[in-house]
Amino acid sequence: MSVPAPSVQQRKRNLGQRLVLWAPYAWLLLFFLVPFLIVLKISLSQTAIAQPPYLPTFDLAAGFSSLFDAMREFSFENYALLASDTLYLHSYLKSLEVAALATAILLLIGFPVAYGMARASRSWQPALFVLIVLPFWTSFLIRIYAWINILQREGLLNQALLALRIVDEPPVWLATDTAVMIGIVYSYLPFMVLPLYATLERMDESLLEAAADLGCPRWKAFWLVTLPLAMPGIAAGMLLCFIPILGEFVIPDLLGGSETIMIGQTLWTEFFANKDWPVASAVTVVLLALLVIPIALYQCSQLRDSAGGR
Amino acid sequence: MRRASWFNVTSLALGLAFLYLPIAILVIYSFNASRLVTIWGGWSTRWYGELLHNDALLSAAWVTLRVALVSASAATLLGTLTAIALVRYGRFRGRIVFSSMIYAPLVMPEVITGLSLLLLFVAADVERGFWTIAIAHTTLTMCFVTVVVQSRLVAFDRSLEEAAMDLGCPPLRTFLTVTLPLIAPAIISGWMLAFTLSLDDLVLASFTTGPGATTLPIRVYSEVRLGVKPEINAICTILIAVAALAIVSASLLTKLHDVGRQRATR
């Protein structure tokens, strides 16, 4: 096998140097890429009451001829089911709605926080950075659990509201869309703040001074100078939040009720409760297709950044 | 010139309060003497004592710890190799596929990664349990290690390596005696990040677990679904303390290293 000559003039890599590349490469191929191909294949299989519960099963030992035989038996039944049953359509739409709304709220809350961080004095910035990152290191399960503590019927929120006489009857918070939204915004705030902070911190403040010297009001300078310069951070933050929220399972499962069924939960139920692996795989493939668009956009912006800057 | 405007200070304070208040309340209530989680019955460490007698939780904690140790170490090795390959190898065949596979798991919803890994294990007829969870966690966390180590390698002064090589030091020895010590802080913080991510993970573990390999998050999750309990408050507080300890020591380590380097260059 010939190794293609790298663009930089370089000696041919020896065995150890090739291993550096090939060990992680092989690992990711085996445990990241191949599993997706299996999901794709099972999504085209038929449901069966067997172990494993799908037909035809996977048999690499029989060689490629059996693979073609299997391909002839592929069916698009599972995808037809996804399109015809409103349950699936409904949970895809619900996920998109929740993810879009949550991302918008995150931007509204995250921007002022990131702006405050970037404008804080230099000596404070590392400490503020650690303070924002620290919750990300604690388990998100714990963070959601903390909110169950607060939002339950006799929880602190209702105790406070009753004590302040804002309400007479304790309102129900758990198992509502509001609770899911609070949980998501809470869990993903660091993902929004950090990329925003990274771009805002690099911003040249003399630009704002120049705008002020030329008689530009501060709100207008924000709109015309700060916001356009912060765009890469805004895009990165929105995508970093939107994509994982779309497939979120734990938050809607613990905080949401029957009206907030997101696609992650549908997938989980199909797989664990209904044991319908082919349908669960089809749900995954469609979700993946939905995700490819923002991921591709993100990669493009990354490439543009690395080509444009420095 | 930097003046703290009231708007910036308020938004920062509100943001941090929003992030920390729920955790603070959870920690305070873990020391509540009352069994009723909503009524304050005075300070007590009673629930921490009861944890010691909860065998199911203890054995789950032991499994979680072992999985985290194994997967964080494997992920650190693979992630560091990946970072070296991405930073040092220039262009090579399959680079785009490789870097996409590294960045995709960072944002990919865990239900997708979990389901696909499980289907792989079923197709390959692997018995599920400790090792399958460890493999799943390694795959996820090695990407985080790569990002951490990569940022260090990019800022690396290569003239030190070149000097060693010019003086006749063989490549492997240069790597071990020059490069590795310089990127060690990043490798250690990468390991710690991988370790805490593995401790926390629920979704991947639920998909890839088998009989006899219940991790702490799986156990906590099934308890949390039934409602708030003081024992869960206590175990969560311990986990928060572990994570806080890890990040504080990681950042101190990086800081000490940077200070040492600044002194050395002076």
Coordinates of C-alpha atoms in Angstrom, one line a residue, chain B residues 92-222:
Chain B
F92 CA -3.4 13.0 4.7
R93 CA -5.9 10.8 3.0
G94 CA -9.2 10.7 4.8
R95 CA -8.4 13.8 7.0
I96 CA -11.9 15.2 6.4
V97 CA -13.6 12.0 7.5
F98 CA -11.3 11.8 10.4
S99 CA -11.9 15.3 11.7
S100 CA -15.7 15.0 11.1
M101 CA -15.7 11.8 13.2
I102 CA -13.9 13.7 16.0
Y103 CA -16.2 16.7 16.0
A104 CA -19.5 15.0 15.4
P105 CA -19.8 13.2 18.8
L106 CA -19.3 16.5 20.6
V107 CA -22.7 17.7 19.5
M108 CA -24.5 14.5 18.4
P109 CA -27.5 13.8 20.6
E110 CA -26.5 10.9 22.9
V111 CA -29.6 8.9 22.0
I112 CA -28.2 8.5 18.5
T113 CA -24.7 7.5 19.5
G114 CA -26.1 5.1 22.2
L115 CA -28.6 3.4 19.9
S116 CA -26.1 2.9 17.1
L117 CA -23.4 1.5 19.4
L118 CA -25.9 -0.9 21.0
L119 CA -26.9 -2.2 17.6
L120 CA -23.3 -2.7 16.7
F121 CA -22.8 -4.8 19.9
V122 CA -25.9 -6.8 19.1
A123 CA -24.8 -7.4 15.5
A124 CA -21.4 -8.5 16.6
D125 CA -23.0 -10.6 19.3
V126 CA -20.9 -9.1 22.2
E127 CA -22.1 -9.7 25.7
R128 CA -23.1 -6.3 27.1
G129 CA -21.9 -5.0 30.5
F130 CA -18.9 -3.3 31.9
W131 CA -16.7 -3.3 28.8
T132 CA -19.4 -2.1 26.4
I133 CA -20.1 0.9 28.6
A134 CA -16.4 1.6 28.8
I135 CA -16.1 1.4 24.9
A136 CA -19.1 3.8 24.5
H137 CA -17.6 6.3 27.0
T138 CA -14.2 6.1 25.4
T139 CA -15.7 6.9 22.0
L140 CA -17.5 9.9 23.3
T141 CA -14.9 11.3 25.6
M142 CA -11.8 10.9 23.4
C143 CA -13.2 13.7 21.2
F144 CA -13.2 16.1 24.2
V145 CA -9.6 15.1 25.0
T146 CA -8.6 15.8 21.4
V147 CA -10.0 19.3 21.6
V148 CA -8.2 20.1 24.8
V149 CA -4.8 18.6 23.8
Q150 CA -5.1 20.1 20.2
S151 CA -5.4 23.6 21.6
R152 CA -2.2 23.1 23.5
L153 CA -0.3 21.6 20.6
V154 CA -1.3 24.5 18.3
A155 CA 0.2 27.0 20.7
F156 CA 3.3 24.9 21.0
D157 CA 6.8 26.2 20.3
R158 CA 8.3 23.8 17.8
S159 CA 11.8 25.2 17.9
L160 CA 12.4 23.3 21.2
E161 CA 11.8 20.0 19.4
E162 CA 13.9 21.1 16.5
A163 CA 16.7 22.0 18.8
A164 CA 16.6 18.6 20.4
M165 CA 16.6 16.9 17.0
D166 CA 19.5 19.1 15.8
L167 CA 21.5 17.9 18.8
G168 CA 20.9 14.3 17.6
C169 CA 18.0 13.3 19.8
P170 CA 15.9 10.6 18.0
P171 CA 12.3 11.5 17.3
L172 CA 10.7 9.1 19.8
R173 CA 13.0 10.3 22.6
T174 CA 12.4 14.0 21.6
F175 CA 8.6 13.3 21.9
L176 CA 9.0 11.7 25.3
T177 CA 11.5 14.1 26.8
V178 CA 10.5 17.4 25.2
T179 CA 6.9 17.3 23.8
L180 CA 5.2 15.2 26.3
P181 CA 6.2 17.2 29.4
L182 CA 5.1 20.4 27.7
I183 CA 1.6 19.2 26.7
A184 CA 1.2 17.2 30.0
P185 CA -1.1 19.8 31.7
A186 CA -3.5 19.6 28.7
I187 CA -3.4 15.7 28.8
I188 CA -4.2 15.7 32.5
S189 CA -7.1 18.2 32.2
G190 CA -8.3 16.1 29.2
W191 CA -8.2 13.0 31.4
M192 CA -10.2 14.8 34.1
L193 CA -12.8 16.0 31.7
A194 CA -13.2 12.5 30.2
F195 CA -13.4 11.1 33.8
T196 CA -16.2 13.5 34.9
L197 CA -18.1 13.1 31.6
S198 CA -18.0 9.3 32.1
L199 CA -19.2 9.6 35.7
D200 CA -22.1 11.7 34.6
D201 CA -23.3 9.9 31.5
L202 CA -26.7 8.4 31.6
V203 CA -27.9 7.9 28.0
L204 CA -24.9 6.0 26.6
A205 CA -24.7 3.8 29.7
S206 CA -28.4 3.0 29.5
F207 CA -28.1 1.8 25.9
T208 CA -24.9 -0.2 26.3
T209 CA -25.4 -1.6 29.8
G210 CA -26.0 -5.3 30.5
P211 CA -27.0 -7.4 33.5
G212 CA -24.9 -6.6 36.6
A213 CA -23.5 -3.4 35.2
T214 CA -25.7 -0.7 36.6
T215 CA -23.9 2.7 36.9
L216 CA -24.7 5.4 39.4
P217 CA -26.5 7.7 36.9
I218 CA -28.7 4.8 35.8
R219 CA -29.6 4.1 39.5
V220 CA -30.1 7.8 40.3
Y221 CA -32.2 8.2 37.2
S222 CA -34.6 5.4 38.2

